[in-house]
Amino acid sequence: MPVIPFNDLAVQYQGIAGEVQAALERVFQQARFILGEEVAALEADFASYVGVSNAVGVASGTEALQLALMACGIGPGDEVITVPNAGVPTVAAIVAAGARPILVDIHPVSYNLDPSLVEAAIAPRTRAILPVHLYGQAADMDPILEIAHRRGLRVIEDACQAHGAEYQGKKVGSLGDAGCFSFYPTKNLGGYGDGGMVVTNDARIAEKVRLLRNYGQKDRYYHVVEGINSRLDELQAAMLRVKLKRLDHWNEERRSLARSYDRLLGDSPVIVPSDMGYGTHVYHLYVIRSGDRDRLQAALKKEGVETLIHYPIPVHLQEAYRHLGFGEGSFPVSEKYAHEILSLPLYPGLRPEQVEEIAGLIRRL
Ligand SMILES: *Cc1c(COP(=O)(O)O)cnc(C)c1O
């Protein structure tokens, strides 16, 4: 066990253990485990939290993206524009929907989709833009939405790292045709297992996702479309309801810890993350950049500070995705940053003096 771990879900659980246990007990007593009251209640609560009219619980963030694409009618022969630096699930979801991912480089300051590069990537088969709100900060949505409207494209937001983040006063997930969330345990709102959610103001998209997540079943044993099994279960939903009530509080704690890092590292040789000013960053991850990243990471590890890299290999350079056809040098910003980025510990329950300790070590190293 490192002296300061990268994350600590046990410390978070200690604060809510009683309520989580009560929620579990309630589900066991109700003895309904799939698509019951808990999922319906979480969907209603989450829709209202994000500020949309519909939310549909699914089995993971990846499948939220896949089903949102499918519900927009996107499939084989279609192209979807996204980024190379957000990890593999986003691209995996596009492929699972049957479409082809077209990658576009990131903005050097926001680390999110660079709107100025989108037009050049649009081709006759392009059907959607899929921006990722990476590390907890919104992508610059206004220019993306403007391009999409002008070119007749759908916008599906990958908000899997940005529960509660805002863009121009609106919650992410509510800006495009659909927004997709993951409840993977370490996310800002995480369950105790897998889970996900599609949110949308479009009732037809919501209805389609409801069908698709449950083998296309409209009434019992009557199947109107070809779907899959991607249901959120009642136990996860019951526990997520306990945690949703605390999401804003936890995000505020993350923001406060991030401000401490900013202050303590501001005049050091590492580059701290930029708060873009067009919204509220919820710091799913606190990612710095250093020209000497590997040595810094090794030195921190020796001092007992655990760090991670999100992500060390851009998707197009992963062995599994060479077939997308984007070689080395295709996306200079993403490729350069993959060698420089380092995620520092930041989670609800991390103590301010631990942030001071980590920042002090970085300054000394
Ligand atoms: C976590 C994550 C996903 C996938 O979520 P799962 O629930 O693990 O399937 C997709 N996109 C991004 C950016 C993520 O961080």
PDB file of C-alpha atoms in Angstrom, residues 132-239:
ATOM      1  CA  VAL A 132     -15.474  13.651 -24.673  1.00  0.00           C
ATOM      2  CA  HIS A 133     -15.545  15.875 -21.577  1.00  0.00           C
ATOM      3  CA  LEU A 134     -12.196  14.561 -20.481  1.00  0.00           C
ATOM      4  CA  TYR A 135     -10.823  14.700 -16.928  1.00  0.00           C
ATOM      5  CA  GLY A 136     -14.014  16.431 -15.721  1.00  0.00           C
ATOM      6  CA  GLN A 137     -13.954  19.509 -17.963  1.00  0.00           C
ATOM      7  CA  ALA A 138     -16.450  20.206 -20.756  1.00  0.00           C
ATOM      8  CA  ALA A 139     -15.317  20.249 -24.358  1.00  0.00           C
ATOM      9  CA  ASP A 140     -15.971  23.602 -26.069  1.00  0.00           C
ATOM     10  CA  MET A 141     -19.530  22.748 -27.083  1.00  0.00           C
ATOM     11  CA  ASP A 142     -20.798  25.949 -28.776  1.00  0.00           C
ATOM     12  CA  PRO A 143     -18.606  25.681 -31.881  1.00  0.00           C
ATOM     13  CA  ILE A 144     -19.131  21.893 -31.982  1.00  0.00           C
ATOM     14  CA  LEU A 145     -22.918  22.285 -31.858  1.00  0.00           C
ATOM     15  CA  GLU A 146     -22.762  25.048 -34.467  1.00  0.00           C
ATOM     16  CA  ILE A 147     -20.854  22.814 -36.905  1.00  0.00           C
ATOM     17  CA  ALA A 148     -23.186  19.893 -36.199  1.00  0.00           C
ATOM     18  CA  HIS A 149     -26.321  21.951 -36.839  1.00  0.00           C
ATOM     19  CA  ARG A 150     -24.920  23.459 -40.012  1.00  0.00           C
ATOM     20  CA  ARG A 151     -23.763  20.073 -41.355  1.00  0.00           C
ATOM     21  CA  GLY A 152     -26.756  18.040 -40.173  1.00  0.00           C
ATOM     22  CA  LEU A 153     -24.813  15.877 -37.713  1.00  0.00           C
ATOM     23  CA  ARG A 154     -25.823  14.378 -34.384  1.00  0.00           C
ATOM     24  CA  VAL A 155     -23.889  15.254 -31.230  1.00  0.00           C
ATOM     25  CA  ILE A 156     -23.443  12.573 -28.591  1.00  0.00           C
ATOM     26  CA  GLU A 157     -21.562  13.629 -25.489  1.00  0.00           C
ATOM     27  CA  ASP A 158     -19.213  11.278 -23.672  1.00  0.00           C
ATOM     28  CA  ALA A 159     -19.712  12.610 -20.144  1.00  0.00           C
ATOM     29  CA  CYS A 160     -18.305   9.485 -18.483  1.00  0.00           C
ATOM     30  CA  GLN A 161     -15.677  11.573 -16.642  1.00  0.00           C
ATOM     31  CA  ALA A 162     -17.786  14.649 -16.028  1.00  0.00           C
ATOM     32  CA  HIS A 163     -20.853  14.025 -13.829  1.00  0.00           C
ATOM     33  CA  GLY A 164     -21.977  17.478 -12.704  1.00  0.00           C
ATOM     34  CA  ALA A 165     -19.607  19.485 -14.905  1.00  0.00           C
ATOM     35  CA  GLU A 166     -21.131  22.512 -16.604  1.00  0.00           C
ATOM     36  CA  TYR A 167     -20.739  24.367 -19.871  1.00  0.00           C
ATOM     37  CA  GLN A 168     -22.148  27.909 -20.074  1.00  0.00           C
ATOM     38  CA  GLY A 169     -24.356  27.197 -17.066  1.00  0.00           C
ATOM     39  CA  LYS A 170     -25.746  23.900 -18.371  1.00  0.00           C
ATOM     40  CA  LYS A 171     -24.804  20.433 -17.148  1.00  0.00           C
ATOM     41  CA  VAL A 172     -22.826  18.341 -19.612  1.00  0.00           C
ATOM     42  CA  GLY A 173     -24.938  15.589 -21.102  1.00  0.00           C
ATOM     43  CA  SER A 174     -27.780  18.058 -21.698  1.00  0.00           C
ATOM     44  CA  LEU A 175     -26.161  19.909 -24.606  1.00  0.00           C
ATOM     45  CA  GLY A 176     -26.145  17.408 -27.477  1.00  0.00           C
ATOM     46  CA  ASP A 177     -28.720  14.949 -28.801  1.00  0.00           C
ATOM     47  CA  ALA A 178     -27.744  12.538 -26.032  1.00  0.00           C
ATOM     48  CA  GLY A 179     -25.281  12.390 -23.152  1.00  0.00           C
ATOM     49  CA  CYS A 180     -23.629   9.242 -21.845  1.00  0.00           C
ATOM     50  CA  PHE A 181     -22.408   8.528 -18.328  1.00  0.00           C
ATOM     51  CA  SER A 182     -20.486   5.692 -16.692  1.00  0.00           C
ATOM     52  CA  PHE A 183     -20.933   4.596 -13.080  1.00  0.00           C
ATOM     53  CA  TYR A 184     -17.656   2.684 -12.998  1.00  0.00           C
ATOM     54  CA  PRO A 185     -16.610   2.738  -9.312  1.00  0.00           C
ATOM     55  CA  THR A 186     -13.905   5.405  -9.590  1.00  0.00           C
ATOM     56  CA  LYS A 187     -15.982   7.929 -11.580  1.00  0.00           C
ATOM     57  CA  ASN A 188     -17.237  11.096  -9.845  1.00  0.00           C
ATOM     58  CA  LEU A 189     -20.519   9.217  -9.426  1.00  0.00           C
ATOM     59  CA  GLY A 190     -19.550   5.557  -9.217  1.00  0.00           C
ATOM     60  CA  GLY A 191     -21.425   2.428  -8.195  1.00  0.00           C
ATOM     61  CA  TYR A 192     -20.130  -0.764  -6.624  1.00  0.00           C
ATOM     62  CA  GLY A 193     -19.780  -2.513  -9.958  1.00  0.00           C
ATOM     63  CA  ASP A 194     -20.598  -1.524 -13.531  1.00  0.00           C
ATOM     64  CA  GLY A 195     -23.375   0.779 -14.688  1.00  0.00           C
ATOM     65  CA  GLY A 196     -24.190   3.623 -17.048  1.00  0.00           C
ATOM     66  CA  MET A 197     -26.867   6.087 -18.155  1.00  0.00           C
ATOM     67  CA  VAL A 198     -28.057   7.734 -21.351  1.00  0.00           C
ATOM     68  CA  VAL A 199     -29.694  11.153 -20.919  1.00  0.00           C
ATOM     69  CA  THR A 200     -31.581  13.071 -23.598  1.00  0.00           C
ATOM     70  CA  ASN A 201     -34.275  15.658 -24.194  1.00  0.00           C
ATOM     71  CA  ASP A 202     -35.427  13.655 -27.220  1.00  0.00           C
ATOM     72  CA  ALA A 203     -38.189  11.273 -26.147  1.00  0.00           C
ATOM     73  CA  ARG A 204     -37.706   9.137 -29.288  1.00  0.00           C
ATOM     74  CA  ILE A 205     -34.027   8.541 -28.506  1.00  0.00           C
ATOM     75  CA  ALA A 206     -34.927   7.657 -24.909  1.00  0.00           C
ATOM     76  CA  GLU A 207     -37.637   5.232 -26.026  1.00  0.00           C
ATOM     77  CA  LYS A 208     -35.263   3.586 -28.492  1.00  0.00           C
ATOM     78  CA  VAL A 209     -32.538   3.150 -25.834  1.00  0.00           C
ATOM     79  CA  ARG A 210     -35.163   1.615 -23.503  1.00  0.00           C
ATOM     80  CA  LEU A 211     -35.958  -0.946 -26.173  1.00  0.00           C
ATOM     81  CA  LEU A 212     -32.355  -1.593 -27.183  1.00  0.00           C
ATOM     82  CA  ARG A 213     -31.144  -2.187 -23.596  1.00  0.00           C
ATOM     83  CA  ASN A 214     -33.742  -4.930 -23.111  1.00  0.00           C
ATOM     84  CA  TYR A 215     -33.379  -7.073 -26.272  1.00  0.00           C
ATOM     85  CA  GLY A 216     -35.695  -4.804 -28.225  1.00  0.00           C
ATOM     86  CA  GLN A 217     -38.611  -5.949 -26.097  1.00  0.00           C
ATOM     87  CA  LYS A 218     -41.674  -3.664 -26.159  1.00  0.00           C
ATOM     88  CA  ASP A 219     -44.104  -5.828 -24.239  1.00  0.00           C
ATOM     89  CA  ARG A 220     -43.166  -9.058 -22.581  1.00  0.00           C
ATOM     90  CA  TYR A 221     -41.838 -11.404 -25.280  1.00  0.00           C
ATOM     91  CA  TYR A 222     -42.735  -8.983 -28.096  1.00  0.00           C
ATOM     92  CA  HIS A 223     -39.574  -7.713 -29.739  1.00  0.00           C
ATOM     93  CA  VAL A 224     -39.820  -4.785 -32.117  1.00  0.00           C
ATOM     94  CA  VAL A 225     -36.108  -4.094 -32.780  1.00  0.00           C
ATOM     95  CA  GLU A 226     -32.882  -6.086 -32.474  1.00  0.00           C
ATOM     96  CA  GLY A 227     -31.375  -5.041 -29.155  1.00  0.00           C
ATOM     97  CA  ILE A 228     -28.931  -6.331 -26.566  1.00  0.00           C
ATOM     98  CA  ASN A 229     -28.961  -6.942 -22.826  1.00  0.00           C
ATOM     99  CA  SER A 230     -27.589  -3.792 -21.217  1.00  0.00           C
ATOM    100  CA  ARG A 231     -29.598  -3.184 -18.067  1.00  0.00           C
ATOM    101  CA  LEU A 232     -28.617  -1.333 -14.917  1.00  0.00           C
ATOM    102  CA  ASP A 233     -29.490  -3.536 -11.957  1.00  0.00           C
ATOM    103  CA  GLU A 234     -31.554  -2.591  -8.933  1.00  0.00           C
ATOM    104  CA  LEU A 235     -28.736  -3.023  -6.395  1.00  0.00           C
ATOM    105  CA  GLN A 236     -26.468  -0.608  -8.269  1.00  0.00           C
ATOM    106  CA  ALA A 237     -29.318   1.861  -8.769  1.00  0.00           C
ATOM    107  CA  ALA A 238     -30.228   1.810  -5.065  1.00  0.00           C
ATOM    108  CA  MET A 239     -26.609   2.479  -4.060  1.00  0.00           C
TER     109      MET A 239
END
